[in-house]
């Protein structure tokens, strides 16, 4: 079930600071991880966006709506629920605002408080599979890698010998061509 989230309600519940410059992006990163782990879709609403930064941005399965200063995230969520019509019952609204919760109940959407969803996020993070230790290479694999590196070293040395030979030949040609005029002058004496 996809989620409609009031972002600024949720930020302090996760231990993030609302006065931080990147609080919205930090929350979006957490929600992206949640969507990846739980295979969910999220729409998060932030209010108070300056006019030039207002609008919608996609971040993977997270759609961030930055609501302009003249409106609020609560109003945008209520409007989104109205626009969904009967399909709103397939969504979960995450907000601690009672008016938004009432509108969600009216639209037959599921309701989660920001506190409850913060617990859900933490549980999803803690239940994520931990990366296992890297497996050790067998002695045969180590030998194969060393042989590969030996071949590379031989190729590089051959290239270096060819380049240095060409450089020496060019240097000798330059010296001979510079001295031919002097040799001609000396012969004429």
Short mmCIF file of C-alpha atoms in Angstrom, two decimals:
data_model
loop_
_atom_site.label_atom_id
_atom_site.label_comp_id
_atom_site.label_asym_id
_atom_site.label_seq_id
_atom_site.Cartn_x
_atom_site.Cartn_y
_atom_site.Cartn_z
CA UNK A 1 0.00 0.00 0.00
CA UNK A 2 1.52 3.37 -0.99
CA UNK A 3 1.98 6.18 1.52
CA UNK A 4 1.06 9.89 1.61
CA UNK A 5 3.35 11.51 4.20
CA UNK A 6 3.43 14.92 5.86
CA UNK A 7 7.22 15.33 5.83
CA UNK A 8 7.61 18.04 8.44
CA UNK A 9 5.47 16.00 10.89
CA UNK A 10 7.79 13.02 10.43
CA UNK A 11 11.21 14.71 10.49
CA UNK A 12 11.44 15.30 14.28
CA UNK A 13 10.06 11.81 15.00
CA UNK A 14 13.16 10.32 13.32
CA UNK A 15 15.60 12.42 15.32
CA UNK A 16 16.23 14.83 12.46
CA UNK A 17 16.15 18.58 12.98
CA UNK A 18 13.63 20.83 11.26
CA UNK A 19 16.07 23.75 11.38
CA UNK A 20 18.67 21.81 9.40
CA UNK A 21 19.25 22.97 5.82
CA UNK A 22 19.04 19.41 4.47
CA UNK A 23 16.26 18.01 6.67
CA UNK A 24 13.99 17.30 3.71
CA UNK A 25 16.74 15.56 1.71
CA UNK A 26 17.73 13.47 4.75
CA UNK A 27 14.12 12.33 5.12
CA UNK A 28 13.90 11.58 1.40
CA UNK A 29 17.03 9.41 1.68
CA UNK A 30 15.51 7.47 4.59
CA UNK A 31 12.25 7.03 2.65
CA UNK A 32 14.15 5.84 -0.44
CA UNK A 33 15.82 3.16 1.67
CA UNK A 34 12.42 2.20 3.12
CA UNK A 35 10.91 1.95 -0.38
CA UNK A 36 13.82 -0.19 -1.54
CA UNK A 37 13.54 -2.57 1.42
CA UNK A 38 9.74 -2.78 1.56
CA UNK A 39 9.00 -2.32 -2.15
CA UNK A 40 6.61 0.56 -1.44
CA UNK A 41 5.75 3.85 -3.09
CA UNK A 42 5.81 7.10 -1.12
CA UNK A 43 4.58 10.63 -1.74
CA UNK A 44 5.97 13.07 0.81
CA UNK A 45 4.78 16.67 1.20
CA UNK A 46 6.86 19.54 2.58
CA UNK A 47 5.39 22.97 3.15
CA UNK A 48 7.10 26.34 3.23
CA UNK A 49 9.00 26.00 -0.06
CA UNK A 50 10.16 29.26 -1.64
CA UNK A 51 8.39 30.04 -4.93
CA UNK A 52 11.41 29.12 -7.08
CA UNK A 53 11.80 25.74 -5.31
CA UNK A 54 8.14 24.70 -5.14
CA UNK A 55 7.00 21.75 -7.21
CA UNK A 56 7.28 17.99 -7.50
CA UNK A 57 10.51 15.98 -7.75
CA UNK A 58 10.94 12.22 -8.24
CA UNK A 59 13.56 10.39 -6.20
CA UNK A 60 13.17 6.76 -7.21
CA UNK A 61 9.98 5.46 -5.57
CA UNK A 62 9.73 8.65 -3.50
CA UNK A 63 7.84 11.59 -4.97
CA UNK A 64 8.57 14.80 -3.06
CA UNK A 65 6.05 17.63 -3.26
CA UNK A 66 7.41 21.00 -2.14
CA UNK A 67 4.35 23.10 -1.37
CA UNK A 68 4.73 26.88 -1.85
CA UNK A 69 4.57 29.28 1.08
CA UNK A 70 0.99 30.36 0.31
CA UNK A 71 -0.33 26.85 1.10
CA UNK A 72 0.44 24.00 3.52
CA UNK A 73 1.38 20.36 3.19
CA UNK A 74 -1.81 19.48 5.07
CA UNK A 75 -3.92 21.24 2.44
CA UNK A 76 -1.96 19.57 -0.37
CA UNK A 77 -2.49 16.12 1.20
CA UNK A 78 -6.22 16.79 1.67
CA UNK A 79 -6.46 17.94 -1.97
CA UNK A 80 -4.56 14.84 -3.15
CA UNK A 81 -7.00 12.62 -1.23
CA UNK A 82 -9.95 14.41 -2.85
CA UNK A 83 -8.41 14.03 -6.31
CA UNK A 84 -7.88 10.29 -5.75
CA UNK A 85 -11.56 9.70 -5.14
CA UNK A 86 -12.33 6.05 -4.38
CA UNK A 87 -8.74 4.94 -4.98
CA UNK A 88 -7.72 6.78 -1.79
CA UNK A 89 -8.72 3.65 0.17
CA UNK A 90 -5.62 1.97 -1.27
CA UNK A 91 -3.32 4.52 0.38
CA UNK A 92 -1.96 5.05 3.88
CA UNK A 93 -1.81 8.63 5.14
CA UNK A 94 1.00 9.42 7.59
CA UNK A 95 0.28 12.58 9.55
CA UNK A 96 -0.23 13.70 13.13
CA UNK A 97 -2.60 16.46 12.03
CA UNK A 98 -6.15 15.63 13.12
CA UNK A 99 -7.81 17.42 10.19
CA UNK A 100 -5.72 15.44 7.71
CA UNK A 101 -6.54 12.22 9.58
CA UNK A 102 -10.24 13.09 9.49
CA UNK A 103 -10.07 13.74 5.74
CA UNK A 104 -8.22 10.43 5.29
CA UNK A 105 -10.89 8.57 7.27
CA UNK A 106 -13.56 10.21 5.13
CA UNK A 107 -11.71 9.03 1.99
CA UNK A 108 -11.43 5.54 3.58
CA UNK A 109 -7.63 5.69 3.50
CA UNK A 110 -5.59 4.00 6.21
CA UNK A 111 -4.11 6.33 8.82
CA UNK A 112 -0.79 6.16 10.64
CA UNK A 113 0.52 8.76 13.04
CA UNK A 114 4.01 10.09 12.41
CA UNK A 115 5.19 8.36 15.60
CA UNK A 116 3.87 4.97 14.44
CA UNK A 117 5.39 5.36 10.99
CA UNK A 118 8.75 6.35 12.52
CA UNK A 119 8.68 3.03 14.38
CA UNK A 120 7.85 1.25 11.11
CA UNK A 121 10.80 2.95 9.40
CA UNK A 122 13.17 1.95 12.20
CA UNK A 123 11.92 -1.65 12.14
CA UNK A 124 12.43 -1.82 8.36
CA UNK A 125 15.98 -0.49 8.73
CA UNK A 126 16.80 -2.96 11.52
CA UNK A 127 15.32 -5.95 9.69
CA UNK A 128 17.27 -5.22 6.51
CA UNK A 129 19.70 -8.01 5.64
CA UNK A 130 23.19 -7.19 6.81
CA UNK A 131 25.98 -7.63 4.30
CA UNK A 132 27.88 -10.83 4.97
CA UNK A 133 31.64 -11.05 5.18
CA UNK A 134 33.38 -11.21 1.88
CA UNK A 135 34.32 -14.71 0.94
CA UNK A 136 37.99 -15.59 0.90
CA UNK A 137 39.77 -16.41 -2.33
CA UNK A 138 41.07 -19.93 -2.79
CA UNK A 139 44.73 -20.47 -3.55
CA UNK A 140 43.79 -21.41 -7.14
CA UNK A 141 41.95 -18.09 -7.58
CA UNK A 142 44.93 -16.20 -6.15
CA UNK A 143 47.24 -18.00 -8.60
CA UNK A 144 44.90 -17.14 -11.49
CA UNK A 145 44.94 -13.45 -10.52
CA UNK A 146 48.74 -13.47 -10.25
CA UNK A 147 49.04 -15.04 -13.71
CA UNK A 148 46.72 -12.40 -15.12
CA UNK A 149 48.83 -9.64 -13.53
CA UNK A 150 52.03 -11.27 -14.87
CA UNK A 151 50.61 -11.17 -18.40
CA UNK A 152 49.67 -7.51 -17.93
CA UNK A 153 53.13 -6.67 -16.66
CA UNK A 154 54.77 -8.33 -19.69
CA UNK A 155 52.48 -6.43 -22.07
CA UNK A 156 53.21 -3.11 -20.34
CA UNK A 157 56.99 -3.71 -20.41
CA UNK A 158 56.82 -4.57 -24.14
CA UNK A 159 54.91 -1.37 -24.86
CA UNK A 160 57.45 0.64 -22.85
CA UNK A 161 60.36 -0.92 -24.82
CA UNK A 162 58.67 -0.13 -28.15
CA UNK A 163 57.95 3.47 -27.14
CA UNK A 164 61.49 4.03 -25.84
CA UNK A 165 63.00 2.55 -29.06
CA UNK A 166 60.87 4.88 -31.18
CA UNK A 167 61.89 7.85 -28.99
CA UNK A 168 65.60 7.02 -29.36
CA UNK A 169 65.29 6.63 -33.14
CA UNK A 170 63.47 9.96 -33.44
CA UNK A 171 66.08 11.68 -31.25
CA UNK A 172 68.92 10.30 -33.43
CA UNK A 173 67.14 11.42 -36.62
CA UNK A 174 66.66 14.92 -35.19
CA UNK A 175 70.36 15.12 -34.25
CA UNK A 176 71.46 13.91 -37.71
CA UNK A 177 69.14 16.35 -39.51
CA UNK A 178 70.36 19.26 -37.38
CA UNK A 179 74.01 18.44 -38.09
CA UNK A 180 73.73 17.85 -41.89
CA UNK A 181 73.95 21.58 -42.64
CA UNK A 182 77.08 21.87 -40.53
CA UNK A 183 78.61 18.80 -42.22
CA UNK A 184 77.99 20.37 -45.66
CA UNK A 185 79.69 23.60 -44.58
CA UNK A 186 82.69 21.70 -43.24
CA UNK A 187 83.03 19.68 -46.49
CA UNK A 188 83.07 22.82 -48.58
CA UNK A 189 86.11 24.18 -46.71
#
